[in-house]
Amino acid sequence: MEFIADFHIHSKYSRATSRDMDTQHIAEWAKSKGITLMGTGDFTHHLWLEELKANLEDLGNGLFKYKDVYFILTVEISSIYSKKGKTYRIHNVIFSPSFKTTDKINAKLSQRGNLASDGRPILGLDAAELARIVFDIDENCMIVCGHIWTPWFSVFGSMSGFDRIEDCFDEQTPKIFALETGLSSDPAMNWRLSALDKYTLISNSDSHSPSKIGREANVFDCDLDYKTIRDVLKTKDKKRFLYTIEFFPEEGKYHFDGHRLCGVRFSPKETRQNNNRCPKCGKPVTVGVMNRVEQLADRPEGFVPTNSIPYKNLIPLQEIIAEAKGVAPASVSVKRDYHSLVAKFGTEFDILLKASEEELRRGLPVRVAEGVLRVRKGKVNIKPGFDGEYGKISIFGEEDKQEKSEQQLSLF
């Protein structure tokens, strides 16, 4: 069975998260997007766990169901700790095969910090010790390093991370077999590190609001149960793990280096030329993902390992509609048009991935169809994100804008 999965999201109990991140809205948006399997996120939070237990049907195979959408139990843990004289800030995503296991994990972690303060709890817990706790409870759990290049909170982060997975997880390293690339990197960037060849690279939305679900995701062709999914990720099975769905990494908010308060955006080369300092205020710039990849890379740009999982870069449909109309993605008209088009085609991913050019041109407004096709071909322009500011993406050039001004803005 072919299906799309987004494993890493947050509930309404995480900070800076939409109040609509509840079971019902997550399932509704997953269905609109074309996502079959969602991570629950935040299973360490007692109120969210109560909601999950009340609403999800236990299928007895490690997965759960709400209406037509499947769920897998997940949580992101923020570990902030000192090791060998240095402070590290690491995010890891835990996968659990059952509520029974989840309850045991929560009982153990509650002894190490306050799980009720945030859906993504902050614990003074070494990542290796976290792995020991989780795998001692249930060896069928999975731990995936979250958004591995993010400067401030990740295993390779320029401001708070390690240079090697082994240095983070010690003797637990062999039990770690999957890494999350994050919004600011794509698989091609990760392929430049030969040390990552043995890991399966996955992509998830890390969504804090329902409409952002699926902005990155994973496409599988396998049985829909926990054991099989774990086996696919552990073995890096290309026959069953078809590809990942990716942001254009430049759109991620830590792709380039820079200092947001001064409006300074640097490529890695420009950062070196300025001695890692902001030329306006003299403070150190935040070193982003591209720079950090170049620091650790032992392969040239463009290298493709033989066992790599393919990927496709996409832009969410709401963003394409918004640019086609020349309005903000959150505008009422974009939301209206989005739901109308999804109802017409089936799901958002049917439009972005599956519909033929003929079907798109016949069923979509002219500029939206053209936008989808340009995105599929990678014909976009992006000012890279930096220091917490998302990149600015452009599908249409100035000549296209002039053409649009001669057309009606309303799509319907």
Coordinates of C-alpha atoms in Angstrom, one line a residue:
M1 CA 0.0 0.0 0.0
E2 CA 1.4 3.4 -1.0
F3 CA 0.9 6.1 1.6
I4 CA 2.3 9.4 2.8
A5 CA 3.4 9.9 6.5
D6 CA 4.3 13.0 8.5
F7 CA 5.7 11.8 11.8
H8 CA 6.8 15.0 13.6
I9 CA 4.2 17.6 14.6
H10 CA 3.1 19.3 17.8
S11 CA -0.2 19.5 19.6
K12 CA -2.0 22.6 21.0
Y13 CA -0.1 21.9 24.3
S14 CA 3.3 22.9 22.8
R15 CA 4.4 26.5 23.0
A16 CA 3.6 28.8 20.0
T17 CA 1.2 26.3 18.6
S18 CA -2.3 26.8 17.1
R19 CA -5.2 25.9 19.4
D20 CA -6.5 23.9 16.4
M21 CA -3.8 21.3 16.8
D22 CA -6.2 18.8 18.2
T23 CA -7.1 15.3 17.0
Q24 CA -10.1 16.5 14.9
H25 CA -8.3 19.3 13.0
I26 CA -5.1 17.3 12.5
A27 CA -7.1 14.5 11.0
E28 CA -9.2 16.8 8.8
W29 CA -6.1 18.6 7.4
A30 CA -4.2 15.3 6.9
K31 CA -7.1 14.0 4.8
S32 CA -7.2 17.3 2.7
K33 CA -3.4 17.0 2.2
G34 CA -3.5 13.3 1.2
I35 CA -1.6 12.1 4.3
T36 CA -2.5 8.6 5.6
L37 CA -0.3 8.4 8.7
M38 CA 0.4 11.2 11.2
G39 CA 2.6 11.3 14.2
T40 CA 0.7 12.3 17.3
G41 CA 3.5 14.5 18.7
D42 CA 3.7 15.5 22.4
F43 CA 2.7 12.1 24.0
T44 CA 4.5 13.1 27.2
H45 CA 1.9 15.8 27.9
H46 CA -0.8 14.4 30.2
L47 CA -3.7 16.4 28.7
W48 CA -2.8 15.5 25.1
L49 CA -2.2 11.9 26.0
E50 CA -5.7 11.8 27.6
E51 CA -7.2 13.2 24.4
L52 CA -5.3 10.6 22.3
K53 CA -6.5 7.7 24.5
A54 CA -10.0 9.0 24.3
N55 CA -10.1 9.6 20.6
L56 CA -7.8 7.1 18.9
E57 CA -8.8 3.5 18.1
D58 CA -6.0 1.1 18.9
L59 CA -5.5 -1.2 15.9
G60 CA -3.4 -3.6 17.8
N61 CA -0.4 -3.3 15.4
G62 CA 1.3 -0.3 16.9
L63 CA -0.8 2.2 15.0
F64 CA -4.0 4.0 15.9
K65 CA -6.9 5.5 13.9
Y66 CA -9.2 8.5 14.1
K67 CA -11.8 8.4 11.4
D68 CA -9.9 7.8 8.1
V69 CA -6.4 8.9 9.4
Y70 CA -3.9 6.6 11.0
F71 CA -1.6 7.8 13.9
I72 CA 1.7 6.7 15.4
L73 CA 2.7 7.7 18.9
T74 CA 5.5 10.3 18.8
V75 CA 7.1 13.1 20.9
E76 CA 10.0 15.5 20.5
I77 CA 12.2 15.8 23.6
S78 CA 14.5 18.8 24.0
S79 CA 17.7 17.8 25.9
I80 CA 19.8 20.6 27.3
Y81 CA 22.9 19.3 29.2
S82 CA 26.6 19.6 29.7
K83 CA 29.1 17.0 28.4
K84 CA 32.8 17.2 28.7
G85 CA 32.7 20.9 29.6
K86 CA 30.4 21.9 26.7
T87 CA 26.6 22.7 26.7
Y88 CA 24.5 20.8 24.1
R89 CA 20.9 21.4 23.0
I90 CA 19.6 18.4 21.2
H91 CA 16.1 17.5 19.9
N92 CA 15.1 13.9 19.4
V93 CA 11.8 12.4 18.3
I94 CA 10.7 9.2 20.1
F95 CA 8.4 6.7 18.4
S96 CA 6.4 4.4 20.7
P97 CA 4.5 1.2 19.7
S98 CA 1.8 1.3 22.3
F99 CA 0.2 3.4 25.0
K100 CA 1.6 0.9 27.6
T101 CA 5.1 1.8 26.5
T102 CA 4.3 5.5 26.3
D103 CA 3.0 5.4 29.9
K104 CA 6.3 3.8 31.1
I105 CA 8.4 6.3 29.2
N106 CA 6.4 9.2 30.7
A107 CA 6.7 7.7 34.2
K108 CA 10.5 7.5 33.9
L109 CA 11.0 10.9 32.2
S110 CA 8.7 12.7 34.8
Q111 CA 11.4 11.9 37.3
R112 CA 13.9 13.9 35.2
G113 CA 11.8 17.1 34.6
N114 CA 8.4 18.7 34.3
L115 CA 6.5 17.0 31.4
A116 CA 3.4 19.2 32.0
S117 CA 5.1 22.5 31.2
D118 CA 5.3 22.0 27.4
G119 CA 4.2 19.5 24.8
R120 CA 7.8 19.4 23.8
P121 CA 9.4 19.0 27.3
I122 CA 12.8 20.4 28.1
L123 CA 14.9 18.0 30.1
G124 CA 18.4 18.2 31.5
L125 CA 19.0 14.8 30.1
D126 CA 22.0 13.6 28.1
A127 CA 20.8 12.3 24.7
A128 CA 22.6 9.0 25.3
E129 CA 20.9 8.6 28.7
L130 CA 17.5 9.4 27.0
A131 CA 18.2 6.5 24.6
R132 CA 19.2 4.2 27.4
I133 CA 15.9 5.0 29.2
V134 CA 13.7 4.5 26.2
F135 CA 15.3 1.4 24.8
D136 CA 15.4 -0.2 28.3
I137 CA 11.7 0.2 28.5
D138 CA 11.0 -1.1 24.9
E139 CA 13.6 -2.1 22.4
N140 CA 10.9 -1.6 19.6
C141 CA 10.9 2.2 20.2
M142 CA 12.7 4.4 17.7
I143 CA 14.7 7.5 18.4
V144 CA 15.2 9.9 15.4
C145 CA 17.4 12.9 15.7
G146 CA 15.3 15.9 14.9
H147 CA 16.1 18.5 12.3
I148 CA 19.7 17.6 12.6
W149 CA 21.3 20.8 11.3
T150 CA 19.3 23.5 13.1
P151 CA 21.9 25.9 14.7
W152 CA 20.5 26.1 18.2
F153 CA 18.8 22.7 18.9
S154 CA 20.2 19.7 17.0
V155 CA 22.8 17.0 16.9
F156 CA 24.9 18.8 14.3
G157 CA 23.8 22.4 15.2
S158 CA 26.5 25.0 14.7
M159 CA 25.7 26.6 18.1
S160 CA 25.1 23.6 20.3
G161 CA 25.8 20.3 18.5
F162 CA 28.3 17.6 17.9
D163 CA 30.4 16.7 14.9
R164 CA 29.5 13.0 15.0
I165 CA 26.5 11.0 15.9
E166 CA 28.7 8.7 17.9
D167 CA 29.8 11.5 20.2
C168 CA 26.2 12.2 21.0
F169 CA 24.8 8.7 21.7
D170 CA 27.9 6.9 22.9
E171 CA 27.3 3.1 23.1
Q172 CA 23.6 3.7 22.1
T173 CA 24.6 4.8 18.6
P174 CA 23.9 1.4 16.9
K175 CA 20.3 1.7 17.9
I176 CA 19.9 5.0 16.1
F177 CA 19.1 4.4 12.4
A178 CA 17.1 7.4 11.1
L179 CA 17.8 11.1 11.0
E180 CA 15.4 14.0 10.2
T181 CA 16.8 16.4 7.7
G182 CA 14.8 19.4 8.8
L183 CA 13.3 22.2 6.7
S184 CA 16.7 24.0 6.0
S185 CA 18.4 21.0 4.5
D186 CA 17.5 18.4 1.9
P187 CA 18.9 14.9 1.3
A188 CA 21.4 16.1 -1.3
M189 CA 23.1 18.3 1.3
N190 CA 23.2 15.3 3.7
W191 CA 24.7 13.1 1.1
R192 CA 27.9 15.1 1.2
L193 CA 28.7 13.4 4.6
S194 CA 29.8 9.8 4.0
A195 CA 29.2 9.1 7.8
L196 CA 25.5 9.5 7.2
D197 CA 25.2 6.9 4.5
K198 CA 24.2 4.2 7.0
Y199 CA 21.3 6.3 8.2
T200 CA 17.8 6.6 6.7
L201 CA 16.9 10.2 6.1
I202 CA 13.3 11.2 6.8
S203 CA 11.5 14.4 6.4
N204 CA 8.6 15.8 8.5
S205 CA 6.7 19.1 8.8
D206 CA 7.4 19.8 12.5
S207 CA 4.1 21.6 12.2
H208 CA 2.7 23.9 14.8
S209 CA -0.6 24.6 12.9
P210 CA -2.9 22.3 10.8
S211 CA -2.3 24.0 7.5
K212 CA 1.5 23.4 7.7
I213 CA 1.0 19.6 8.0
G214 CA 2.8 17.8 5.2
R215 CA 5.1 20.6 4.1
E216 CA 7.7 17.8 4.4
A217 CA 6.7 14.2 4.5
N218 CA 7.6 10.6 3.6
V219 CA 6.2 8.3 0.9
F220 CA 6.1 4.6 1.6
D221 CA 4.8 1.5 -0.2
C222 CA 4.5 -1.1 2.5
D223 CA 2.1 -2.6 5.1
L224 CA 0.5 0.0 7.4
D225 CA 1.8 -1.2 10.8
Y226 CA 4.4 -0.1 13.3
K227 CA 6.7 -3.2 12.9
T228 CA 6.9 -2.9 9.1
I229 CA 7.5 0.9 9.2
R230 CA 10.3 0.4 11.7
D231 CA 11.8 -2.3 9.6
V232 CA 11.7 -0.1 6.5
L233 CA 13.4 2.7 8.3
K234 CA 16.0 0.4 9.9
T235 CA 16.9 -1.4 6.6
K236 CA 16.7 1.7 4.4
D237 CA 14.6 -0.3 2.0
K238 CA 14.3 1.6 -1.3
K239 CA 11.6 -0.7 -2.6
R240 CA 9.3 0.2 0.3
F241 CA 10.5 3.8 1.1
L242 CA 9.9 5.5 -2.2
Y243 CA 10.9 9.1 -1.6
T244 CA 10.7 12.1 0.7
I245 CA 8.8 15.3 0.1
E246 CA 11.0 18.4 0.8
F247 CA 10.9 22.1 1.2
F248 CA 13.2 23.9 -1.1
P249 CA 15.9 24.1 1.7
E250 CA 16.6 27.7 0.9
E251 CA 13.1 28.5 2.2
G252 CA 14.0 27.1 5.7
K253 CA 14.7 29.8 8.3
Y254 CA 18.3 28.7 9.0
H255 CA 19.6 27.8 5.5
F256 CA 22.1 30.7 5.2
D257 CA 24.1 32.6 7.9
G258 CA 23.2 36.0 9.2
H259 CA 22.0 38.4 11.8
R260 CA 18.3 39.0 11.6
L261 CA 18.2 42.1 13.8
C262 CA 20.5 43.9 11.4
G263 CA 19.0 42.4 8.3
V264 CA 22.3 40.8 7.3
R265 CA 22.1 37.6 5.2
F266 CA 25.4 35.8 4.4
S267 CA 26.4 32.9 2.2
P268 CA 29.1 30.7 3.9
K269 CA 31.7 32.4 1.8
E270 CA 30.6 35.9 2.9
T271 CA 30.6 34.8 6.5
R272 CA 34.2 33.7 6.2
Q273 CA 35.1 37.0 4.5
N274 CA 33.6 38.9 7.5
N275 CA 35.2 36.7 10.1
N276 CA 31.8 35.4 11.3
R277 CA 30.8 38.9 12.4
C278 CA 27.9 41.1 11.5
P279 CA 29.4 44.1 9.7
K280 CA 26.7 46.4 11.1
C281 CA 27.0 45.7 14.9
G282 CA 30.0 43.4 15.2
K283 CA 28.2 40.6 16.9
P284 CA 28.7 37.0 15.8
V285 CA 26.4 35.9 13.0
T286 CA 24.3 32.7 13.4
V287 CA 26.0 30.1 11.3
G288 CA 23.3 28.3 9.3
V289 CA 22.8 24.9 7.9
M290 CA 24.6 25.3 4.5
N291 CA 27.7 26.5 6.3
R292 CA 27.6 23.8 8.8
V293 CA 27.2 21.1 6.1
E294 CA 30.3 22.5 4.3
Q295 CA 32.3 22.4 7.6
L296 CA 31.6 18.6 8.0
A297 CA 31.3 17.5 4.4
D298 CA 33.8 15.1 2.9
R299 CA 32.2 14.9 -0.5
P300 CA 31.6 17.5 -3.3
E301 CA 28.2 19.1 -3.9
G302 CA 26.1 16.9 -6.2
F303 CA 27.4 13.5 -4.9
V304 CA 24.7 10.8 -4.8
P305 CA 25.3 7.7 -2.7
T306 CA 24.2 4.4 -4.3
N307 CA 21.7 3.6 -1.5
S308 CA 20.1 7.0 -1.2
I309 CA 16.3 7.5 -1.0
P310 CA 15.1 9.9 -3.7
Y311 CA 13.3 13.1 -2.9
K312 CA 11.0 15.7 -4.5
N313 CA 11.0 19.5 -3.7
L314 CA 7.6 21.0 -3.4
I315 CA 5.9 24.2 -2.3
P316 CA 2.6 24.0 -0.4
L317 CA -0.5 24.7 -2.6
Q318 CA -1.6 27.6 -0.5
E319 CA 1.7 29.4 -1.2
I320 CA 1.3 28.8 -4.9
I321 CA -2.2 30.1 -4.9
A322 CA -1.2 33.1 -2.9
E323 CA 1.6 34.1 -5.3
A324 CA -0.6 33.5 -8.3
K325 CA -3.1 36.0 -6.8
G326 CA -0.6 38.4 -5.4
V327 CA -2.0 38.1 -1.9
A328 CA -0.8 36.6 1.5
P329 CA -1.0 32.8 2.0
A330 CA -3.2 33.4 5.1
S331 CA -5.8 35.5 3.3
V332 CA -9.4 34.4 3.2
S333 CA -9.5 34.2 -0.6
V334 CA -6.5 31.8 -0.6
K335 CA -8.1 29.5 2.0
R336 CA -11.4 29.5 0.0
D337 CA -9.7 28.7 -3.3
Y338 CA -7.5 26.1 -1.6
H339 CA -10.4 24.1 -0.3
S340 CA -12.3 24.4 -3.6
L341 CA -9.4 23.0 -5.6
V342 CA -8.7 20.2 -3.1
A343 CA -12.3 19.2 -3.3
K344 CA -12.1 19.2 -7.1
F345 CA -8.9 17.0 -7.3
G346 CA -9.2 14.9 -4.2
T347 CA -6.2 16.0 -2.1
E348 CA -3.4 18.6 -2.1
F349 CA -0.8 16.0 -3.0
D350 CA -2.9 14.8 -5.9
I351 CA -2.5 18.3 -7.3
L352 CA 1.2 18.8 -6.4
L353 CA 2.4 15.3 -7.3
K354 CA 0.0 13.1 -9.3
A355 CA -2.2 15.1 -11.7
S356 CA -0.9 15.3 -15.3
E357 CA -0.1 18.6 -16.9
E358 CA -3.3 18.3 -19.0
E359 CA -5.4 17.7 -15.9
L360 CA -3.8 20.6 -14.1
R361 CA -4.3 23.0 -17.0
R362 CA -7.9 21.9 -17.4
G363 CA -8.8 21.9 -13.8
L364 CA -6.8 24.8 -12.2
P365 CA -6.8 28.5 -12.9
V366 CA -4.1 29.3 -15.5
R367 CA -1.5 30.9 -13.1
V368 CA -2.0 28.2 -10.4
A369 CA -1.5 25.4 -12.9
E370 CA 1.6 27.2 -14.3
G371 CA 2.9 27.6 -10.7
V372 CA 2.5 23.9 -9.9
L373 CA 4.3 22.9 -13.0
R374 CA 7.2 25.4 -12.4
V375 CA 7.6 24.0 -8.9
R376 CA 7.7 20.5 -10.2
K377 CA 10.6 21.5 -12.5
G378 CA 12.4 23.4 -9.8
K379 CA 11.9 26.7 -11.7
V380 CA 11.7 29.0 -8.6
N381 CA 13.7 31.9 -7.2
I382 CA 14.4 32.0 -3.4
K383 CA 16.1 34.4 -1.1
P384 CA 17.6 32.0 1.4
G385 CA 16.3 32.1 5.0
F386 CA 18.7 33.0 7.8
D387 CA 18.9 33.5 11.6
G388 CA 15.3 32.4 12.2
E389 CA 13.7 34.2 9.2
Y390 CA 12.1 32.0 6.5
G391 CA 13.4 32.4 2.9
K392 CA 11.3 34.3 0.4
I393 CA 10.2 32.3 -2.5
S394 CA 9.2 33.5 -5.9
I395 CA 7.6 31.4 -8.7
F396 CA 6.7 34.2 -11.1
G397 CA 9.1 36.9 -12.4
E398 CA 8.4 40.5 -13.2
E399 CA 7.1 39.7 -16.7
D400 CA 4.7 37.3 -15.2
K401 CA 3.5 39.9 -12.7
Q402 CA 2.8 42.3 -15.6
E403 CA 0.8 39.6 -17.3
K404 CA -1.2 38.9 -14.1
S405 CA -2.1 42.6 -13.8
E406 CA -4.1 42.2 -17.0
Q407 CA -6.1 39.3 -15.6
Q408 CA -8.7 39.1 -12.9
L409 CA -7.2 38.4 -9.4
S410 CA -10.1 36.2 -8.4
L411 CA -9.5 32.6 -9.5
F412 CA -13.2 31.6 -9.5

